[in-house]
PDB file of C-alpha atoms in Angstrom:
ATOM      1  CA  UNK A   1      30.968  56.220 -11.402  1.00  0.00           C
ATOM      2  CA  UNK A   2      29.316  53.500  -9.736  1.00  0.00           C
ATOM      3  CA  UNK A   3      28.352  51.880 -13.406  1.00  0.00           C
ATOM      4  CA  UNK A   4      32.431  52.600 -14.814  1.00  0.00           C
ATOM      5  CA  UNK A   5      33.248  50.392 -11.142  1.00  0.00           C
ATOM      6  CA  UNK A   6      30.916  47.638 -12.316  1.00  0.00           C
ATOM      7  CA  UNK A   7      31.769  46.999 -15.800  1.00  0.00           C
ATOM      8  CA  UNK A   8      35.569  47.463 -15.096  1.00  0.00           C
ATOM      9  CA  UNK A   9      35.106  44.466 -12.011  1.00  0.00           C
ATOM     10  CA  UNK A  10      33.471  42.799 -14.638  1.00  0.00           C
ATOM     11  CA  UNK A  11      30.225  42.540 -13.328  1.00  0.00           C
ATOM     12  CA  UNK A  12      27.507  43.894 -15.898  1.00  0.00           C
ATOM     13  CA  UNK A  13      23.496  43.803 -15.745  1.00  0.00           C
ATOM     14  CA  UNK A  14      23.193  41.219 -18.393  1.00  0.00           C
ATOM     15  CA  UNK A  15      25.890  38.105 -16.793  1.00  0.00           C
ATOM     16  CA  UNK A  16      24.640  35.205 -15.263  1.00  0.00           C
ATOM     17  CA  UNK A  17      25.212  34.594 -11.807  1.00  0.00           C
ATOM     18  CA  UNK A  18      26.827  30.925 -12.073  1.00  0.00           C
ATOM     19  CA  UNK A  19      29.240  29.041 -10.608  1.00  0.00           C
ATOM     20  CA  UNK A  20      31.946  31.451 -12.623  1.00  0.00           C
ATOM     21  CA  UNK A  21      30.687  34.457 -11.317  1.00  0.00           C
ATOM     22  CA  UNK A  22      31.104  33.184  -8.127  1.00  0.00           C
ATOM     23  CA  UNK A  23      34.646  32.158  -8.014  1.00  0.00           C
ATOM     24  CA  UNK A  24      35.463  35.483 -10.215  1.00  0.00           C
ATOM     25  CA  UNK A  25      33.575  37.244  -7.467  1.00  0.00           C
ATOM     26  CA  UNK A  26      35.771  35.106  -4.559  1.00  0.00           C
ATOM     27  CA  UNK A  27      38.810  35.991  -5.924  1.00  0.00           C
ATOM     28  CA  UNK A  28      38.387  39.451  -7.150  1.00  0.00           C
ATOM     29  CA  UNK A  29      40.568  42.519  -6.038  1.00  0.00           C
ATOM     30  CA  UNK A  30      38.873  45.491  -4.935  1.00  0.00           C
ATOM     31  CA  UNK A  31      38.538  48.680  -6.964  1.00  0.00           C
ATOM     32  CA  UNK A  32      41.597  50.727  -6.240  1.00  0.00           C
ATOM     33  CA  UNK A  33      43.830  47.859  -6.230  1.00  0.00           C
ATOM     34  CA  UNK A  34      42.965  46.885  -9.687  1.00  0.00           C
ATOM     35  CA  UNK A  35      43.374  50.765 -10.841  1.00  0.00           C
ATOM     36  CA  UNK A  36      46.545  50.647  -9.447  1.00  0.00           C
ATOM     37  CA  UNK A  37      48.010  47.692 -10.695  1.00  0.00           C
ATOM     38  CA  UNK A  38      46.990  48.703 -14.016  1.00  0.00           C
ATOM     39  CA  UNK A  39      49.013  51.542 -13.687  1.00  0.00           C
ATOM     40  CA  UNK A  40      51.851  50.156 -13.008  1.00  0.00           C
ATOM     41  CA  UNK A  41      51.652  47.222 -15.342  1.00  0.00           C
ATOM     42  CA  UNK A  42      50.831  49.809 -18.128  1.00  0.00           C
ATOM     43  CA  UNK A  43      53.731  52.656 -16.724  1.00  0.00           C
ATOM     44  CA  UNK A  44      56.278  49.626 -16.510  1.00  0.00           C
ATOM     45  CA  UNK A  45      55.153  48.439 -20.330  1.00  0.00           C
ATOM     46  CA  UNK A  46      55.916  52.057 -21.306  1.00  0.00           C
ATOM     47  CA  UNK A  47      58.993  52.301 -19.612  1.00  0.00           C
ATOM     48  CA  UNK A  48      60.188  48.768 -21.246  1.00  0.00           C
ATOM     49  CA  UNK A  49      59.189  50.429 -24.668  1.00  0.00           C
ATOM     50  CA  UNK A  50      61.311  53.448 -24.196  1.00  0.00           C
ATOM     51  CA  UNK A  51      63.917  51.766 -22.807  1.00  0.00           C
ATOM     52  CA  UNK A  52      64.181  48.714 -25.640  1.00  0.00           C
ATOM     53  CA  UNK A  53      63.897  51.710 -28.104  1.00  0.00           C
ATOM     54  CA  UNK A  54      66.939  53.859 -26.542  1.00  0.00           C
ATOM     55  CA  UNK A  55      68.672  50.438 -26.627  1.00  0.00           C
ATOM     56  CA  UNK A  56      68.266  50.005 -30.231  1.00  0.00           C
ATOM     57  CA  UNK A  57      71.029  52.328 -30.995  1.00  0.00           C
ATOM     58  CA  UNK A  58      73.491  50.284 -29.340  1.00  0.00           C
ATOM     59  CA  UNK A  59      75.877  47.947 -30.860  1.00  0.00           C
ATOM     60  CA  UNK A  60      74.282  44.568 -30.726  1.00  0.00           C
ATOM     61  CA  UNK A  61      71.120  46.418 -29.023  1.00  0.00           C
ATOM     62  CA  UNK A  62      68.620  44.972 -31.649  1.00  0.00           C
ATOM     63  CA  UNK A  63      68.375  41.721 -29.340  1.00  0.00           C
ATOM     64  CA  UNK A  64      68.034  43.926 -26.234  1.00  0.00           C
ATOM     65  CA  UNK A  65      65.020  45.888 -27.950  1.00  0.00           C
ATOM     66  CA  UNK A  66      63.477  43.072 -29.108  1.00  0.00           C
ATOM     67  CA  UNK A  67      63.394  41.599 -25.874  1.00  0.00           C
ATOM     68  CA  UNK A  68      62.420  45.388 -24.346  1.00  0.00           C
ATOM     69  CA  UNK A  69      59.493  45.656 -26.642  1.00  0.00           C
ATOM     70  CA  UNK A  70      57.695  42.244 -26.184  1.00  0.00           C
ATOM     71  CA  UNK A  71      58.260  42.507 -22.583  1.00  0.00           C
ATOM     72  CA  UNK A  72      56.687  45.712 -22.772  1.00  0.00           C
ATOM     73  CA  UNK A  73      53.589  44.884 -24.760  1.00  0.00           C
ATOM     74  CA  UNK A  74      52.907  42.264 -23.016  1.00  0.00           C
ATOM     75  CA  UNK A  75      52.961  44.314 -19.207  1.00  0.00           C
ATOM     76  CA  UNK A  76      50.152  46.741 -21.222  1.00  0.00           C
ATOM     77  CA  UNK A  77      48.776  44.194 -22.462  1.00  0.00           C
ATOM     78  CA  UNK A  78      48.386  42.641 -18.735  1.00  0.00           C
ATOM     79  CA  UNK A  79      47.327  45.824 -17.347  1.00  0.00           C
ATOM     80  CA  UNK A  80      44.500  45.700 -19.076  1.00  0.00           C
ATOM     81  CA  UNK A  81      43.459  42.734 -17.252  1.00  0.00           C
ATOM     82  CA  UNK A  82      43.370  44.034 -14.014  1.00  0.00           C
ATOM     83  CA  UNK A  83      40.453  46.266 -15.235  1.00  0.00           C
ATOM     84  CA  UNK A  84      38.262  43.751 -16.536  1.00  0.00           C
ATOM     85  CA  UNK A  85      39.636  40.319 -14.863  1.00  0.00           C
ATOM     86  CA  UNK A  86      41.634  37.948 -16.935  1.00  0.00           C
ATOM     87  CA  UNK A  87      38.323  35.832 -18.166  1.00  0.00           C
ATOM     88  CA  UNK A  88      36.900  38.835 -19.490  1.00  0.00           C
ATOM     89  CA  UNK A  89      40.230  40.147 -20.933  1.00  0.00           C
ATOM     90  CA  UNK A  90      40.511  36.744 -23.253  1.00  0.00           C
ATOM     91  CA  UNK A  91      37.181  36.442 -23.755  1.00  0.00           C
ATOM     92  CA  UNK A  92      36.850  39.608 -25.523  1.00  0.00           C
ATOM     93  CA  UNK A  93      40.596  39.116 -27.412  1.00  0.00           C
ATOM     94  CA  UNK A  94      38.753  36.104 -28.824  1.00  0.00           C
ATOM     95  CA  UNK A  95      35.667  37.843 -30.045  1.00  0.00           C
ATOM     96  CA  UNK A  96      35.048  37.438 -33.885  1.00  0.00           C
ATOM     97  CA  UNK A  97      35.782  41.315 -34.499  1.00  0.00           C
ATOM     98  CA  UNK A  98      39.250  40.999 -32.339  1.00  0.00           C
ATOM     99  CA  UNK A  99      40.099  37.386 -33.521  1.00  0.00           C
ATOM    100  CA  UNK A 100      42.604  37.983 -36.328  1.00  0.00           C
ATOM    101  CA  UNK A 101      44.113  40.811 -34.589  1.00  0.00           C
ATOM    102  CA  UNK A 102      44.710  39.081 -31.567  1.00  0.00           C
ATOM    103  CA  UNK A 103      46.092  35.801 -33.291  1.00  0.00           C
ATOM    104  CA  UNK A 104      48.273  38.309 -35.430  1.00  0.00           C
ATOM    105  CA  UNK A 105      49.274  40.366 -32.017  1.00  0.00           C
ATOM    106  CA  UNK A 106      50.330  36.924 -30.271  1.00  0.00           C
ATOM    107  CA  UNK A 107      52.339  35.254 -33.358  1.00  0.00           C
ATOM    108  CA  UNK A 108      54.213  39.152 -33.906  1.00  0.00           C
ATOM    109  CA  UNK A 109      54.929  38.526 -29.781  1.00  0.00           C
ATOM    110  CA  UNK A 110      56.595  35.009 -30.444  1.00  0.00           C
ATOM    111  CA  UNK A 111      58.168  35.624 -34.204  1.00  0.00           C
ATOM    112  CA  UNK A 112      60.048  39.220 -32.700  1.00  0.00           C
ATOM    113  CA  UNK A 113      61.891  36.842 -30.640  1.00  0.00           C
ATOM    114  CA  UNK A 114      62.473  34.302 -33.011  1.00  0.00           C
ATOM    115  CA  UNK A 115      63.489  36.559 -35.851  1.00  0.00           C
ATOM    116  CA  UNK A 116      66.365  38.181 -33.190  1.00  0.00           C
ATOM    117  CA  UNK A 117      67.828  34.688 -31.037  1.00  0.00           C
ATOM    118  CA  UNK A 118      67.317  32.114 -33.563  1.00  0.00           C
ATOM    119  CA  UNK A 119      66.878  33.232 -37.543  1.00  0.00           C
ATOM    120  CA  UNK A 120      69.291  36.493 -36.541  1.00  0.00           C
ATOM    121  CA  UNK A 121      67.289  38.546 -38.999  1.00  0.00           C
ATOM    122  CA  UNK A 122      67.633  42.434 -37.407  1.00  0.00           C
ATOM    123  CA  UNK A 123      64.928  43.638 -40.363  1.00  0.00           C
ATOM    124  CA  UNK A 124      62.328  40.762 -39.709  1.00  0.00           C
ATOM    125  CA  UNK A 125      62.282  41.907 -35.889  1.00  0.00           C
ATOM    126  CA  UNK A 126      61.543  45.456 -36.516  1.00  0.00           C
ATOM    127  CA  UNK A 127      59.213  44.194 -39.015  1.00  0.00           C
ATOM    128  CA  UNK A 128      57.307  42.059 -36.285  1.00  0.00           C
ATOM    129  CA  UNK A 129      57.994  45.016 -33.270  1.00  0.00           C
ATOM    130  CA  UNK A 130      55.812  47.167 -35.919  1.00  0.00           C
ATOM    131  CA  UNK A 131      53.257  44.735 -36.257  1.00  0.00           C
ATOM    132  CA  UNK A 132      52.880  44.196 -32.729  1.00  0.00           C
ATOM    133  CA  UNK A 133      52.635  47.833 -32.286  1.00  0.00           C
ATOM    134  CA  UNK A 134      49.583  48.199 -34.916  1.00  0.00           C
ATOM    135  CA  UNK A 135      47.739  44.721 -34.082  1.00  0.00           C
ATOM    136  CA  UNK A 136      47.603  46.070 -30.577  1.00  0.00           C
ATOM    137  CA  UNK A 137      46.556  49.695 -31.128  1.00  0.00           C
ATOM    138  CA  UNK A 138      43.739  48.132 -33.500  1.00  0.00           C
ATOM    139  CA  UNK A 139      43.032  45.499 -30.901  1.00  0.00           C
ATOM    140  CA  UNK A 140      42.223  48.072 -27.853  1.00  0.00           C
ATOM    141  CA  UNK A 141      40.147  50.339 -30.628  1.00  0.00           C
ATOM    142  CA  UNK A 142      37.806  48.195 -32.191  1.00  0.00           C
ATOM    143  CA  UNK A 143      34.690  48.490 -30.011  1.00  0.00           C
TER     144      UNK A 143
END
């Protein structure tokens, strides 16, 4: 348990201790807090899911789910950082093995929105909804 605590705060065997470390360290939240943040951030990313995809069937709801969706990918996507720490959270988004996915993920986040408010193109945002869906389930699995 004690190891799961120190790799989730971000603090494994093999970092340096440097000047980043220490203001990570300074402004760190403790344990429980970040647990429960994370569950909230990732219940309330859920709940914007659901509730974007029970809007779809609406008239005119394809702008409401659109906005649902990304909303709600992007509160998982957040809870995530509470676990490891923000730093750590982009710095392993940007690894070589997560690179496309993540550049994919962000440019679905952006073009959903487009494709709804400004081309008005209901298939394109379902399209890019999908593809957010899939970049982010492959982004969280790859090891």
């Amino acid at each position: 348990m004690d190891k799961l605590r120190r790799v989730l705060s971000g603090q494994d065997d093999n970092e340096e201790l440097g000047l980043t470390a220490q203001v990570l360290d300074a402004s760190s939240l403790s344990y429980s807090t970040r647990v429960k943040w994370f569950v909230i951030c990732f219940a309330g990313g859920i709940l914007c899911s659901i509730l974007g995809s029970a809007l779809l069937f609406l008239p005119g709801g394809i702008k409401l789910f659109a906005v649902f969706y990304t909303i709600g990918n992007l509160a998982a996507l957040a809870s995530t950082c509470f676990l490891m720490g923000p730093l750590k959270q982009l710095k392993r988004m940007f690894e070589p093995t997560r690179l496309i996915a993540t550049i994919v993920m962000l440019l679905c986040l952006v073009l959903t929105l487009c494709a709804v408010f400004w081309w008005h193109k209901k298939g394109l945002a379902i399209i890019f909804c999908i593809l957010q869906f899939l970049t982010f389930c492959f982004l969280h699995c790859l090891v």
